[in-house]
Tab-separated table of C-alpha atoms in Angstrom:
chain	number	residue	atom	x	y	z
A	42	UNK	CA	84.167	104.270	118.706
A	43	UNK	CA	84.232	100.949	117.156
A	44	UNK	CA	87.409	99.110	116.908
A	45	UNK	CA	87.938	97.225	113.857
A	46	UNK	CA	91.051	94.291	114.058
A	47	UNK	CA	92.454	92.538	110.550
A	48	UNK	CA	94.631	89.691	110.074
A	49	UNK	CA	97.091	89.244	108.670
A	50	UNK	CA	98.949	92.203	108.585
A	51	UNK	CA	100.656	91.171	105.403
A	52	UNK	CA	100.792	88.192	103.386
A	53	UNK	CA	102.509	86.716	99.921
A	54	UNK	CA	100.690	84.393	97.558
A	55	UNK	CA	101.000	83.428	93.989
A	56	UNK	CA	98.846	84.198	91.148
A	57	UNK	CA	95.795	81.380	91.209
A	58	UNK	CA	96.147	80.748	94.889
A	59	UNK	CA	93.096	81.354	97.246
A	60	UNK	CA	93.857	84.113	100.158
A	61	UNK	CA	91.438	85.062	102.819
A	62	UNK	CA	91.643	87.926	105.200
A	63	UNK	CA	89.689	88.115	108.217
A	64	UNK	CA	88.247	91.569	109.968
A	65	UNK	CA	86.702	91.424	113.686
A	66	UNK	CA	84.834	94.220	115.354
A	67	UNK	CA	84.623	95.225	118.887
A	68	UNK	CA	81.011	95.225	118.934
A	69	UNK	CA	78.068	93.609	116.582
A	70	UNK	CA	78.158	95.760	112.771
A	71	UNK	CA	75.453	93.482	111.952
A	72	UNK	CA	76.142	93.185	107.929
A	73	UNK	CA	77.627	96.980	108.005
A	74	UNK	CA	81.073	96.178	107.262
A	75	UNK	CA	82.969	97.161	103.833
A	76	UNK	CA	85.854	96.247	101.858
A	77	UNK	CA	88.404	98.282	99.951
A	78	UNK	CA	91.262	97.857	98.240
A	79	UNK	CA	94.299	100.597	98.103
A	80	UNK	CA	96.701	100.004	95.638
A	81	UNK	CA	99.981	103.042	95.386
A	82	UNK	CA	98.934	106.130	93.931
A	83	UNK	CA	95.349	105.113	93.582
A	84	UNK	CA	92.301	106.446	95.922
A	85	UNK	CA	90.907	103.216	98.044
A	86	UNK	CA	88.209	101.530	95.985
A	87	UNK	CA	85.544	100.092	97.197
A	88	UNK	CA	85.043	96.553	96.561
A	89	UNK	CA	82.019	95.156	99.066
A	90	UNK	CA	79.342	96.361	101.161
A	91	UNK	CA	76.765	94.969	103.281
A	92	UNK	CA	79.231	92.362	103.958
A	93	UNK	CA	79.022	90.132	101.262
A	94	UNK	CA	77.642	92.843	98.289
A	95	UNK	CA	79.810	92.886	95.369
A	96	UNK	CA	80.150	96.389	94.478
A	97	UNK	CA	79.883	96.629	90.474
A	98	UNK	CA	82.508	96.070	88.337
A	99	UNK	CA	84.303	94.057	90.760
A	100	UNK	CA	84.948	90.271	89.758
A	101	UNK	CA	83.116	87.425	91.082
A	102	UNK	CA	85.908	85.592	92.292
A	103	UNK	CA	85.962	88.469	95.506
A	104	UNK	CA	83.840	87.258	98.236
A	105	UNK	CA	82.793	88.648	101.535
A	106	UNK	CA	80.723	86.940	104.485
A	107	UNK	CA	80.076	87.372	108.193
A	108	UNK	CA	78.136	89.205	110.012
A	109	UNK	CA	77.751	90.366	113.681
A	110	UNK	CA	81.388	90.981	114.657
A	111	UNK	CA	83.444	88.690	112.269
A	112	UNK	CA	84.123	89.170	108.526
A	113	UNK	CA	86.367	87.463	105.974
A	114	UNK	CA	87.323	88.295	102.750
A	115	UNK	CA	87.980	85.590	100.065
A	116	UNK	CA	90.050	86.225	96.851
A	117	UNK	CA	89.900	83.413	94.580
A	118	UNK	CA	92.225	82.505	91.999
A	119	UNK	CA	94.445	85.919	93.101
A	120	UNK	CA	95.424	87.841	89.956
A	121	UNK	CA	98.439	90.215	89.374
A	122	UNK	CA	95.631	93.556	89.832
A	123	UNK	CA	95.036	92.420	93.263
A	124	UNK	CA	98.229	93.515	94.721
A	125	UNK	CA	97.738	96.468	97.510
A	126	UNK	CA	96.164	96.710	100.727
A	127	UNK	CA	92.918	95.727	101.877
A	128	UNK	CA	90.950	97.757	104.435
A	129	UNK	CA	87.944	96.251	106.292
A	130	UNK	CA	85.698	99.183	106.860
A	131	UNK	CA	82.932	99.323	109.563
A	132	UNK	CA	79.718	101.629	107.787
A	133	UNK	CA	77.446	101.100	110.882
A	134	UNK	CA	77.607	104.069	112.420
A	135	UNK	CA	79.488	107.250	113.380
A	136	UNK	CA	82.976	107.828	113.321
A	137	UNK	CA	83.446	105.598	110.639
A	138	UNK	CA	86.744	103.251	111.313
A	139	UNK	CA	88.900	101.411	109.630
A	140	UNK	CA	91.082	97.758	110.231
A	141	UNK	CA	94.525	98.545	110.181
A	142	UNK	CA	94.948	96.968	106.579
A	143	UNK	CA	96.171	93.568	104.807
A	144	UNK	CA	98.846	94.170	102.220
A	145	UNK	CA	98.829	91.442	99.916
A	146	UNK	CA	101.769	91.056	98.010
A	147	UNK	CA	102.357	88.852	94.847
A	148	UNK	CA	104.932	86.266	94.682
B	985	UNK	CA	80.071	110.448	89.055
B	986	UNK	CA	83.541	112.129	89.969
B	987	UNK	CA	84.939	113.867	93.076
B	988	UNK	CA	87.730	116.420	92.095
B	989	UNK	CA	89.966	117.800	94.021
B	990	UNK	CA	92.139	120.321	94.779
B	991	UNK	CA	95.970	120.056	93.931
B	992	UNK	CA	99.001	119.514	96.446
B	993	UNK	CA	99.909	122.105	98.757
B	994	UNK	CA	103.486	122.416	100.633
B	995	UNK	CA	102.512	124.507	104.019
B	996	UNK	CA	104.648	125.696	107.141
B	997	UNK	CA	103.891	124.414	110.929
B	998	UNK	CA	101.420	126.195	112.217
B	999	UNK	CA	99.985	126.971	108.808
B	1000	UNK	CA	96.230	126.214	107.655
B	1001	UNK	CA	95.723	124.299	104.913
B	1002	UNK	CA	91.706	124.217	102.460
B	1003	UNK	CA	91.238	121.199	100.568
B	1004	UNK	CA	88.122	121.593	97.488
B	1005	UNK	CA	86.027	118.184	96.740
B	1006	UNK	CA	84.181	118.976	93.272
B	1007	UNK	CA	81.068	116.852	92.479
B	1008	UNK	CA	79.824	116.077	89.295
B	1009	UNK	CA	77.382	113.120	87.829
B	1010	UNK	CA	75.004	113.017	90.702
B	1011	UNK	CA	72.787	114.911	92.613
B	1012	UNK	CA	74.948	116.824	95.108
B	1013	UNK	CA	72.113	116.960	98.121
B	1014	UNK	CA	71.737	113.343	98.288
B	1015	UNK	CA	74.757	112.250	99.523
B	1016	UNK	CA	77.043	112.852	102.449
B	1017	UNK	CA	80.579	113.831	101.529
B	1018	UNK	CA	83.287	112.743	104.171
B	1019	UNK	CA	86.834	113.446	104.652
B	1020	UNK	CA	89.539	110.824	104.895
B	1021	UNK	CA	93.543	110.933	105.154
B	1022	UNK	CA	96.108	108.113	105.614
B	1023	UNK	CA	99.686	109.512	106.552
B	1024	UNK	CA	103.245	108.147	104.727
B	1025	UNK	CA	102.880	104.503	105.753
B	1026	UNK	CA	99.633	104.388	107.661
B	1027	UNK	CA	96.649	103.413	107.094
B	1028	UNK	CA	92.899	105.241	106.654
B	1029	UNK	CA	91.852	107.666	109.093
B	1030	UNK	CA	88.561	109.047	109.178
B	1031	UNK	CA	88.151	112.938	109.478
B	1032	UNK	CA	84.759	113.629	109.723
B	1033	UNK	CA	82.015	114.252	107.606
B	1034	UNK	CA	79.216	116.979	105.933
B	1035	UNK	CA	75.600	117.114	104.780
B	1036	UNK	CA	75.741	118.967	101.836
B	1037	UNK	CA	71.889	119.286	101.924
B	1038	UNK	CA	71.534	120.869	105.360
B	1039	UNK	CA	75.021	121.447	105.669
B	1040	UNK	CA	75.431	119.535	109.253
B	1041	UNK	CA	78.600	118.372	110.193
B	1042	UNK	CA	79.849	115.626	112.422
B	1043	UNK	CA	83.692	115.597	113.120
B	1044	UNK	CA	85.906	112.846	114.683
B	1045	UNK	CA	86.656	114.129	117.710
B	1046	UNK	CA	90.483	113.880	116.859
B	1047	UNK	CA	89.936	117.174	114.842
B	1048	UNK	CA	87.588	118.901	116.870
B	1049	UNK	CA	88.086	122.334	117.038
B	1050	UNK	CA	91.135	122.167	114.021
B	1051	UNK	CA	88.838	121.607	111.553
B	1052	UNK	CA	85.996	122.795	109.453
B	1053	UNK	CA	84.422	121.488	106.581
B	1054	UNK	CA	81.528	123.475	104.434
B	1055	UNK	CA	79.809	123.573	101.380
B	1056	UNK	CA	78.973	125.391	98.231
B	1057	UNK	CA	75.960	124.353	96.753
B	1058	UNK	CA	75.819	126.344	93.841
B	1059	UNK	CA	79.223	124.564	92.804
B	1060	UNK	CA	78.318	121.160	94.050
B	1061	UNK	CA	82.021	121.740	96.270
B	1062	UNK	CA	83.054	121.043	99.140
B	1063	UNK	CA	85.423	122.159	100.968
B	1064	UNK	CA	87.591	120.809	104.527
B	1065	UNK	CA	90.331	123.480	105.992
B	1066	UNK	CA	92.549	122.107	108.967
B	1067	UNK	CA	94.647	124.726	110.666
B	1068	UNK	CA	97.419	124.501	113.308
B	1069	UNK	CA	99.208	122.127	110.835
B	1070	UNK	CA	102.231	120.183	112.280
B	1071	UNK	CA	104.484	117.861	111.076
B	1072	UNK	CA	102.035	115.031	111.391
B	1073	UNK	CA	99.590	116.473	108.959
B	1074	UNK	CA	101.343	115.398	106.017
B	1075	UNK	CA	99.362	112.970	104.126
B	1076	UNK	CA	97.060	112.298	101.481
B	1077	UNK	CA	94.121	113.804	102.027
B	1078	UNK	CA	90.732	112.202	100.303
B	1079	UNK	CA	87.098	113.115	100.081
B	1080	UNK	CA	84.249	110.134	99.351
B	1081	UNK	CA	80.834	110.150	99.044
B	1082	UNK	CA	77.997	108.193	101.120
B	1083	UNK	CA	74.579	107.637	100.358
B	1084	UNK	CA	72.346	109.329	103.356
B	1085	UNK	CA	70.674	106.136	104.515
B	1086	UNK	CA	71.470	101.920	104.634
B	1087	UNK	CA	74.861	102.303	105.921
B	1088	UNK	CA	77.922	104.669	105.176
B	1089	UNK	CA	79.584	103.142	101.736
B	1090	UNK	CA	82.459	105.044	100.865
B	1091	UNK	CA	82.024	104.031	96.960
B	1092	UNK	CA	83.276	106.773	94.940
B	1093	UNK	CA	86.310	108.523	96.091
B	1094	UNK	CA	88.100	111.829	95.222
B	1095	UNK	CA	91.756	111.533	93.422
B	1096	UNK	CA	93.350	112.217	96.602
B	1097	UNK	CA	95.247	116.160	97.950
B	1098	UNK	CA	98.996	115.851	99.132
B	1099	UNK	CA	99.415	117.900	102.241
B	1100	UNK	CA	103.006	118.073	103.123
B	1101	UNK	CA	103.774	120.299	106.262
B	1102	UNK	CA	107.597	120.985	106.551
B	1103	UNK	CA	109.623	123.972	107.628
């Protein structure tokens, strides 16, 4: 199985501030890797694929990059609806895994 | 597109447990529809994971042999039962949908089941 690693585990910024979250795989992904976002009471929701692929609907100011084995994810200008946890999310092959999540809270 | 599901259940240890995943807006055959759960306080666990077109199956090996997932297609449902239930069963459960090819994009998801196993 692939093993997926995030960091940080948790962080606290304020609203406008830049945060960036960083996912590493045990093994190359090549551009396979998601991002998701789980906020209480709310299914995850996928935000990127392909690495760097905004899914639609989500704002420009999320940004993904990396490839291979390393992966960040950028929020820009963090607003209160990104509060929740972030899962990295290999899609390259069979059993799908997860990173063990960022929760981003707002100061 | 929307993935329904099933309401909460409260079982017993040892109990088995069937969780429905209703599709609607799409065509049913062309996507895989895998199951999902993250416990109180954990994070996302991958269960396994059906073909609703040919109706092959690949489970995480975790599960093996505890759980089986099938499919209707005259209801565009599907359907994941997990028996021997203990204690550390109790989560949410979710199904999500993945096209069949250019990598496994979980990008619609079900509302989510609450399993709770107590005595």
């Amino acid at each position: 199985d692939i093993q997926m690693t995030q960091s940080p585990s948790s962080l606290s910024a304020s609203v406008g501030d830049r945060i960036t979250i960083t996912c590493r795989a045990n093994q190359t992904i090549l551009d396979y890797l998601c991002w998701l976002q789980k906020r209480p009471g709310r299914p995850p929701n996928l935000l990127i694929y392909a690495a760097s692929t905004l899914q639609s609907g989500v704002p420009s100011r999320i940004i993904g990059s990396g490839s291979g084995t390393e992966f960040t994810l950028t929020i820009n200008s963090l607003q209160p609806e990104d509060f929740g946890t972030y899962y990295c999310q290999q899609s390259y092959s069979i059993p799908l895994t997860f990173g063990g999540g960022t929760k981003v809270e707002i100061k | 597109v929307q993935l329904v599901q099933s309401g909460a259940e409260v079982k017993k240890p040892g109990a088995s447990v069937k969780v429905s995943c209703k599709a609607s807006g799409y065509s049913f055959t062309t996507y895989y529809i895998h199951w999902m759960r993250q416990a109180p306080g954990q994070g996302l666990e991958w269960m396994g994971l059906i073909n609703p077109n040919a109706g092959n199956i690949n489970y995480a090996q975790k599960f093996q042999g505890r759980v089986t997932m099938t499919r209707d297609t005259s209801t565009s449902t599907v359907y994941m039962e997990l028996r021997s239930l203990t204690s550390e069963d109790t989560a949410i459960y979710y199904c999500a949908r993945t096209f069949y090819t250019d990598g496994y994009n979980l990008d619609y998801w079900g509302q989510g089941t609450l399993i709770t196993v107590s005595s």
